[in-house]
DNA sequence: TAGATTGTTAATCGATTAACAATC
DNA sequence: TAGATTGTTAATCGATTAACAATC
């Protein structure tokens, strides 16, 4: 398979998400354009980078296309496929809410641990998985095969905890704090701070 | 000022964030490269698109550079500058946490209202600002000059509520749901679902 | 069939990198 | 000064769009 560029990869991830929720049996590049705003030519080009020649003159079979994207990108949807283990770092209001709101329930992502440097948080809160003091990160994360982290600590602690996550062998983290994190090249960071998002909106309008 | 492309704009927003937290008086493109990973040539080129010639042979004055980015992009930091009014739609665990965790406290973004279609949520919860049943969106949003929304409803309601926000005259929304939203061209959407973020990480590694 | 759609190549457009004189 | 850094132009690289034969 050809290498897939960053913009193409992000579009395909979005498309996979869309397909996983769609009830339509078939879909065309024109319909995808309507739903996503990406041009239909671009969509066909993106799809052509996968090893997938399923398209016919009346479009794609949604399930087949989804499967092709998943196999091309190493994704899976809807609990099937291998579970990927995650942890939540920072159990303040936001971290606790993410932990408890069940947003990963129908995904292959499974939370295996929560961490906080404040003992009273790990003792007061309860979850379907164990909560640990932050001091346990370096042992629990490799021990439980945790690959990804959700970082929801206070801004002041963000880089410190990111460093510990990296040392613990994490492969990627979702950064909900307002800080920009410095991590090594092998660790992937996705910045999804709501404040940063609002700033990006404000700068655009 | 020259027009600023999407990638440049996002880099500058990140840089502004970084500068607003930095305690260093001066900064160079080399230091910015170390902190962000963007190449120093690219950073200088980005900065050159602003109407700002403050750089000298030993770098930039951090405050001046921040001010230039803010004025070029229409941003402001640290409560100063005009307040921008926001609302939260969906007061489940996640929405309530964002409402209560004070993440916008030191920003120009100010939450003026919370909405939920379930009356018991708006009655049980409390906040520094009023909570309304979703039926009030179309009157409260224009009435309170609310420009931006944080969408934190269940996936099933996401498009429905997005439509109502658009009808209410919102200019941008931060989408925390897993759904892709269809909105008109004038409304800006930032997708920051943690699940989507994890999928993007997984597809990258 | 006629019309819509795919897969792919070629053309265009835009973004990043390289290079360097000017500056302190 | 010497060395580091900026601002900017030219060169390169890569991503998007246009175009169209092949397909159903």
PDB file of C-alpha atoms in Angstrom, chain A:
ATOM      1  CA  UNK A   1       0.000   0.000   0.000  1.00  0.00           C
ATOM      2  CA  UNK A   2       1.204   3.503  -0.760  1.00  0.00           C
ATOM      3  CA  UNK A   3       2.093   5.724   2.135  1.00  0.00           C
ATOM      4  CA  UNK A   4      -0.781   7.792   3.390  1.00  0.00           C
ATOM      5  CA  UNK A   5      -0.242  11.463   4.109  1.00  0.00           C
ATOM      6  CA  UNK A   6      -1.457  13.180   7.232  1.00  0.00           C
ATOM      7  CA  UNK A   7      -4.386  15.033   5.627  1.00  0.00           C
ATOM      8  CA  UNK A   8      -5.539  11.898   3.826  1.00  0.00           C
ATOM      9  CA  UNK A   9      -5.290   9.863   7.024  1.00  0.00           C
ATOM     10  CA  UNK A  10      -7.399  12.315   8.976  1.00  0.00           C
ATOM     11  CA  UNK A  11     -10.050  12.412   6.265  1.00  0.00           C
ATOM     12  CA  UNK A  12     -10.175   8.629   6.134  1.00  0.00           C
ATOM     13  CA  UNK A  13     -10.514   8.365   9.925  1.00  0.00           C
ATOM     14  CA  UNK A  14     -13.440  10.771   9.765  1.00  0.00           C
ATOM     15  CA  UNK A  15     -14.976   8.856   6.887  1.00  0.00           C
ATOM     16  CA  UNK A  16     -14.615   5.571   8.759  1.00  0.00           C
ATOM     17  CA  UNK A  17     -16.411   7.093  11.717  1.00  0.00           C
ATOM     18  CA  UNK A  18     -19.153   8.293   9.452  1.00  0.00           C
ATOM     19  CA  UNK A  19     -19.525   4.912   7.758  1.00  0.00           C
ATOM     20  CA  UNK A  20     -19.604   3.106  11.099  1.00  0.00           C
ATOM     21  CA  UNK A  21     -22.704   5.109  12.020  1.00  0.00           C
ATOM     22  CA  UNK A  22     -24.344   5.076   8.606  1.00  0.00           C
ATOM     23  CA  UNK A  23     -27.355   2.893   7.921  1.00  0.00           C
ATOM     24  CA  UNK A  24     -27.048   3.215   4.139  1.00  0.00           C
ATOM     25  CA  UNK A  25     -25.864   0.068   2.376  1.00  0.00           C
ATOM     26  CA  UNK A  26     -24.097   1.930  -0.402  1.00  0.00           C
ATOM     27  CA  UNK A  27     -22.411   5.319  -0.619  1.00  0.00           C
ATOM     28  CA  UNK A  28     -20.896   7.425  -3.411  1.00  0.00           C
ATOM     29  CA  UNK A  29     -18.148  10.040  -3.385  1.00  0.00           C
ATOM     30  CA  UNK A  30     -20.834  12.631  -4.100  1.00  0.00           C
ATOM     31  CA  UNK A  31     -22.732  11.721  -0.938  1.00  0.00           C
ATOM     32  CA  UNK A  32     -19.521  11.781   1.076  1.00  0.00           C
ATOM     33  CA  UNK A  33     -18.794  15.229  -0.298  1.00  0.00           C
ATOM     34  CA  UNK A  34     -22.195  16.413   0.907  1.00  0.00           C
ATOM     35  CA  UNK A  35     -21.646  14.998   4.375  1.00  0.00           C
ATOM     36  CA  UNK A  36     -18.047  16.022   4.946  1.00  0.00           C
ATOM     37  CA  UNK A  37     -17.352  18.950   2.665  1.00  0.00           C
ATOM     38  CA  UNK A  38     -14.296  17.196   1.158  1.00  0.00           C
ATOM     39  CA  UNK A  39     -14.334  17.278  -2.636  1.00  0.00           C
ATOM     40  CA  UNK A  40     -15.467  14.081  -4.320  1.00  0.00           C
ATOM     41  CA  UNK A  41     -12.281  13.904  -6.399  1.00  0.00           C
ATOM     42  CA  UNK A  42     -10.203  14.085  -3.275  1.00  0.00           C
ATOM     43  CA  UNK A  43     -12.260  11.390  -1.596  1.00  0.00           C
ATOM     44  CA  UNK A  44     -11.781   9.018  -4.538  1.00  0.00           C
ATOM     45  CA  UNK A  45      -8.078   9.757  -4.516  1.00  0.00           C
ATOM     46  CA  UNK A  46      -7.874   9.071  -0.786  1.00  0.00           C
ATOM     47  CA  UNK A  47      -9.688   5.766  -1.215  1.00  0.00           C
ATOM     48  CA  UNK A  48      -7.447   4.797  -4.120  1.00  0.00           C
ATOM     49  CA  UNK A  49      -4.475   4.844  -1.732  1.00  0.00           C
ATOM     50  CA  UNK A  50      -5.952   1.902   0.144  1.00  0.00           C
ATOM     51  CA  UNK A  51      -5.602  -1.547  -1.380  1.00  0.00           C
ATOM     52  CA  UNK A  52      -9.255  -1.467  -2.282  1.00  0.00           C
ATOM     53  CA  UNK A  53     -10.820  -1.718  -5.704  1.00  0.00           C
ATOM     54  CA  UNK A  54     -14.385  -2.229  -4.484  1.00  0.00           C
ATOM     55  CA  UNK A  55     -15.849   0.838  -6.150  1.00  0.00           C
ATOM     56  CA  UNK A  56     -18.176   0.283  -9.075  1.00  0.00           C
ATOM     57  CA  UNK A  57     -20.079   2.682 -11.238  1.00  0.00           C
ATOM     58  CA  UNK A  58     -22.757   3.104  -8.612  1.00  0.00           C
ATOM     59  CA  UNK A  59     -20.529   3.735  -5.640  1.00  0.00           C
ATOM     60  CA  UNK A  60     -19.108   1.746  -2.762  1.00  0.00           C
ATOM     61  CA  UNK A  61     -20.535  -0.881  -0.468  1.00  0.00           C
ATOM     62  CA  UNK A  62     -20.439   0.914   2.885  1.00  0.00           C
ATOM     63  CA  UNK A  63     -19.338  -2.116   4.888  1.00  0.00           C
ATOM     64  CA  UNK A  64     -16.601  -3.063   2.440  1.00  0.00           C
ATOM     65  CA  UNK A  65     -15.298   0.480   2.296  1.00  0.00           C
ATOM     66  CA  UNK A  66     -15.260   0.726   6.072  1.00  0.00           C
ATOM     67  CA  UNK A  67     -13.394  -2.570   6.302  1.00  0.00           C
ATOM     68  CA  UNK A  68     -10.857  -1.383   3.749  1.00  0.00           C
ATOM     69  CA  UNK A  69     -10.198   1.847   5.635  1.00  0.00           C
ATOM     70  CA  UNK A  70      -9.906  -0.023   8.927  1.00  0.00           C
ATOM     71  CA  UNK A  71      -7.428  -2.503   7.525  1.00  0.00           C
ATOM     72  CA  UNK A  72      -5.465   0.210   5.741  1.00  0.00           C
ATOM     73  CA  UNK A  73      -5.249   2.382   8.832  1.00  0.00           C
ATOM     74  CA  UNK A  74      -5.159  -0.234  11.572  1.00  0.00           C
ATOM     75  CA  UNK A  75      -8.495   0.831  12.997  1.00  0.00           C
ATOM     76  CA  UNK A  76     -11.497  -1.108  14.198  1.00  0.00           C
ATOM     77  CA  UNK A  77     -14.991  -0.115  15.193  1.00  0.00           C
ATOM     78  CA  UNK A  78     -17.725  -1.215  17.521  1.00  0.00           C
ATOM     79  CA  UNK A  79     -15.884  -3.305  20.121  1.00  0.00           C
ATOM     80  CA  UNK A  80     -14.910  -5.945  17.631  1.00  0.00           C
ATOM     81  CA  UNK A  81     -11.254  -6.184  16.900  1.00  0.00           C
ATOM     82  CA  UNK A  82      -8.542  -6.125  19.498  1.00  0.00           C
ATOM     83  CA  UNK A  83      -9.186  -3.929  22.539  1.00  0.00           C
ATOM     84  CA  UNK A  84      -6.721  -1.035  22.954  1.00  0.00           C
ATOM     85  CA  UNK A  85      -5.949  -0.174  26.539  1.00  0.00           C
ATOM     86  CA  UNK A  86      -6.054   3.399  27.810  1.00  0.00           C
ATOM     87  CA  UNK A  87      -5.720   5.280  31.051  1.00  0.00           C
ATOM     88  CA  UNK A  88      -6.926   8.599  32.395  1.00  0.00           C
ATOM     89  CA  UNK A  89      -4.436  10.876  34.074  1.00  0.00           C
ATOM     90  CA  UNK A  90      -5.988  13.540  36.274  1.00  0.00           C
ATOM     91  CA  UNK A  91      -9.235  12.797  38.057  1.00  0.00           C
ATOM     92  CA  UNK A  92     -10.552  16.279  38.613  1.00  0.00           C
ATOM     93  CA  UNK A  93     -14.042  17.198  37.429  1.00  0.00           C
ATOM     94  CA  UNK A  94     -13.147  16.762  33.761  1.00  0.00           C
ATOM     95  CA  UNK A  95     -11.172  13.526  34.095  1.00  0.00           C
ATOM     96  CA  UNK A  96     -13.817  12.020  36.353  1.00  0.00           C
ATOM     97  CA  UNK A  97     -16.540  12.922  33.852  1.00  0.00           C
ATOM     98  CA  UNK A  98     -14.701  11.288  30.961  1.00  0.00           C
ATOM     99  CA  UNK A  99     -14.131   8.253  33.141  1.00  0.00           C
ATOM    100  CA  UNK A 100     -17.803   7.978  34.064  1.00  0.00           C
ATOM    101  CA  UNK A 101     -19.690   9.116  30.995  1.00  0.00           C
ATOM    102  CA  UNK A 102     -19.211   5.909  29.044  1.00  0.00           C
ATOM    103  CA  UNK A 103     -17.968   7.607  25.867  1.00  0.00           C
ATOM    104  CA  UNK A 104     -15.685   4.651  25.039  1.00  0.00           C
ATOM    105  CA  UNK A 105     -18.350   2.001  25.611  1.00  0.00           C
ATOM    106  CA  UNK A 106     -18.950   1.074  21.990  1.00  0.00           C
ATOM    107  CA  UNK A 107     -15.363   1.525  20.862  1.00  0.00           C
ATOM    108  CA  UNK A 108     -12.320  -0.738  20.930  1.00  0.00           C
ATOM    109  CA  UNK A 109     -10.751   1.625  23.486  1.00  0.00           C
ATOM    110  CA  UNK A 110     -10.922   0.293  27.007  1.00  0.00           C
ATOM    111  CA  UNK A 111      -9.937   2.234  30.107  1.00  0.00           C
ATOM    112  CA  UNK A 112      -7.822   0.114  32.375  1.00  0.00           C
ATOM    113  CA  UNK A 113      -6.655   2.624  34.973  1.00  0.00           C
ATOM    114  CA  UNK A 114      -7.044   6.133  36.364  1.00  0.00           C
ATOM    115  CA  UNK A 115      -4.260   8.140  38.009  1.00  0.00           C
ATOM    116  CA  UNK A 116      -4.133  11.207  40.179  1.00  0.00           C
ATOM    117  CA  UNK A 117      -1.422  12.695  42.354  1.00  0.00           C
ATOM    118  CA  UNK A 118      -3.983  13.562  45.019  1.00  0.00           C
ATOM    119  CA  UNK A 119      -4.752  10.501  47.121  1.00  0.00           C
ATOM    120  CA  UNK A 120      -8.168  11.737  48.100  1.00  0.00           C
ATOM    121  CA  UNK A 121      -9.288  11.681  44.464  1.00  0.00           C
ATOM    122  CA  UNK A 122      -8.301   8.057  43.937  1.00  0.00           C
ATOM    123  CA  UNK A 123      -9.950   7.072  47.201  1.00  0.00           C
ATOM    124  CA  UNK A 124     -13.185   9.016  46.899  1.00  0.00           C
ATOM    125  CA  UNK A 125     -14.000   8.219  43.283  1.00  0.00           C
ATOM    126  CA  UNK A 126     -15.044   4.841  42.011  1.00  0.00           C
ATOM    127  CA  UNK A 127     -14.989   3.273  38.578  1.00  0.00           C
ATOM    128  CA  UNK A 128     -15.116  -0.058  36.755  1.00  0.00           C
ATOM    129  CA  UNK A 129     -11.327  -0.076  36.751  1.00  0.00           C
ATOM    130  CA  UNK A 130      -8.764   0.598  39.480  1.00  0.00           C
ATOM    131  CA  UNK A 131      -7.595   4.089  40.420  1.00  0.00           C
ATOM    132  CA  UNK A 132      -3.991   4.583  41.458  1.00  0.00           C
ATOM    133  CA  UNK A 133      -1.815   7.316  42.914  1.00  0.00           C
ATOM    134  CA  UNK A 134       0.335   8.858  40.207  1.00  0.00           C
ATOM    135  CA  UNK A 135       3.413   7.213  41.722  1.00  0.00           C
ATOM    136  CA  UNK A 136       2.182   3.899  40.304  1.00  0.00           C
ATOM    137  CA  UNK A 137       2.163   5.057  36.662  1.00  0.00           C
ATOM    138  CA  UNK A 138       5.551   3.649  35.743  1.00  0.00           C
ATOM    139  CA  UNK A 139       4.598   0.154  36.929  1.00  0.00           C
ATOM    140  CA  UNK A 140       0.887  -0.063  36.109  1.00  0.00           C
ATOM    141  CA  UNK A 141       1.082   1.278  32.533  1.00  0.00           C
ATOM    142  CA  UNK A 142       3.570  -1.279  31.185  1.00  0.00           C
ATOM    143  CA  UNK A 143       2.102  -3.979  33.437  1.00  0.00           C
ATOM    144  CA  UNK A 144      -1.393  -3.540  32.040  1.00  0.00           C
ATOM    145  CA  UNK A 145      -0.258  -3.019  28.440  1.00  0.00           C
ATOM    146  CA  UNK A 146      -1.731   0.450  28.394  1.00  0.00           C
ATOM    147  CA  UNK A 147      -0.907   2.176  25.106  1.00  0.00           C
ATOM    148  CA  UNK A 148      -2.827   5.454  25.244  1.00  0.00           C
ATOM    149  CA  UNK A 149      -3.572   8.116  27.806  1.00  0.00           C
ATOM    150  CA  UNK A 150      -6.135  10.854  28.267  1.00  0.00           C
ATOM    151  CA  UNK A 151      -4.404  13.775  29.950  1.00  0.00           C
ATOM    152  CA  UNK A 152      -6.865  15.824  32.000  1.00  0.00           C
ATOM    153  CA  UNK A 153      -4.713  17.304  34.753  1.00  0.00           C
ATOM    154  CA  UNK A 154      -4.332  20.965  35.672  1.00  0.00           C
ATOM    155  CA  UNK A 155      -2.205  22.926  33.194  1.00  0.00           C
ATOM    156  CA  UNK A 156       0.597  23.300  35.727  1.00  0.00           C
ATOM    157  CA  UNK A 157       1.067  19.536  35.941  1.00  0.00           C
ATOM    158  CA  UNK A 158       0.649  18.802  32.234  1.00  0.00           C
ATOM    159  CA  UNK A 159       4.276  18.582  31.080  1.00  0.00           C
ATOM    160  CA  UNK A 160       5.335  16.741  34.234  1.00  0.00           C
ATOM    161  CA  UNK A 161       2.692  14.067  33.741  1.00  0.00           C
ATOM    162  CA  UNK A 162       3.392  13.879  30.019  1.00  0.00           C
ATOM    163  CA  UNK A 163       7.036  13.152  30.838  1.00  0.00           C
ATOM    164  CA  UNK A 164       5.999  10.368  33.198  1.00  0.00           C
ATOM    165  CA  UNK A 165       3.677   8.903  30.593  1.00  0.00           C
ATOM    166  CA  UNK A 166       6.490   8.889  28.059  1.00  0.00           C
ATOM    167  CA  UNK A 167       8.813   7.215  30.548  1.00  0.00           C
ATOM    168  CA  UNK A 168       6.092   4.642  31.214  1.00  0.00           C
ATOM    169  CA  UNK A 169       6.144   3.692  27.549  1.00  0.00           C
ATOM    170  CA  UNK A 170       2.878   5.227  26.384  1.00  0.00           C
ATOM    171  CA  UNK A 171       2.455   5.441  22.587  1.00  0.00           C
ATOM    172  CA  UNK A 172       0.032   8.315  22.313  1.00  0.00           C
ATOM    173  CA  UNK A 173      -1.898  10.787  24.400  1.00  0.00           C
ATOM    174  CA  UNK A 174      -4.972  12.938  24.075  1.00  0.00           C
ATOM    175  CA  UNK A 175      -4.130  16.307  25.579  1.00  0.00           C
ATOM    176  CA  UNK A 176      -7.111  18.082  27.114  1.00  0.00           C
ATOM    177  CA  UNK A 177      -4.995  20.688  28.875  1.00  0.00           C
ATOM    178  CA  UNK A 178      -4.166  24.102  27.491  1.00  0.00           C
ATOM    179  CA  UNK A 179      -0.427  23.400  27.456  1.00  0.00           C
ATOM    180  CA  UNK A 180       1.658  22.411  24.443  1.00  0.00           C
ATOM    181  CA  UNK A 181       3.513  19.246  25.340  1.00  0.00           C
ATOM    182  CA  UNK A 182       7.069  18.328  24.438  1.00  0.00           C
ATOM    183  CA  UNK A 183       7.378  14.606  23.934  1.00  0.00           C
ATOM    184  CA  UNK A 184       9.752  12.482  21.900  1.00  0.00           C
ATOM    185  CA  UNK A 185       9.178  11.766  18.237  1.00  0.00           C
ATOM    186  CA  UNK A 186       7.750   8.303  18.834  1.00  0.00           C
ATOM    187  CA  UNK A 187       4.875   9.528  20.979  1.00  0.00           C
ATOM    188  CA  UNK A 188       1.800  10.953  19.249  1.00  0.00           C
ATOM    189  CA  UNK A 189      -0.090  13.837  20.829  1.00  0.00           C
ATOM    190  CA  UNK A 190      -3.553  15.064  19.885  1.00  0.00           C
ATOM    191  CA  UNK A 191      -4.396  18.461  21.331  1.00  0.00           C
ATOM    192  CA  UNK A 192      -8.114  18.778  21.972  1.00  0.00           C
ATOM    193  CA  UNK A 193      -8.348  21.472  24.606  1.00  0.00           C
ATOM    194  CA  UNK A 194     -11.735  23.208  24.351  1.00  0.00           C
ATOM    195  CA  UNK A 195     -10.027  26.550  24.963  1.00  0.00           C
ATOM    196  CA  UNK A 196      -7.607  25.996  22.075  1.00  0.00           C
ATOM    197  CA  UNK A 197     -10.556  24.925  19.941  1.00  0.00           C
ATOM    198  CA  UNK A 198     -12.410  28.156  20.715  1.00  0.00           C
ATOM    199  CA  UNK A 199      -9.294  30.158  19.919  1.00  0.00           C
ATOM    200  CA  UNK A 200      -9.003  28.405  16.581  1.00  0.00           C
ATOM    201  CA  UNK A 201     -12.625  29.230  15.829  1.00  0.00           C
ATOM    202  CA  UNK A 202     -12.165  32.837  16.860  1.00  0.00           C
ATOM    203  CA  UNK A 203      -9.062  33.207  14.691  1.00  0.00           C
ATOM    204  CA  UNK A 204     -10.966  31.858  11.702  1.00  0.00           C
ATOM    205  CA  UNK A 205     -14.013  34.105  11.761  1.00  0.00           C
TER     206      UNK A 205
END
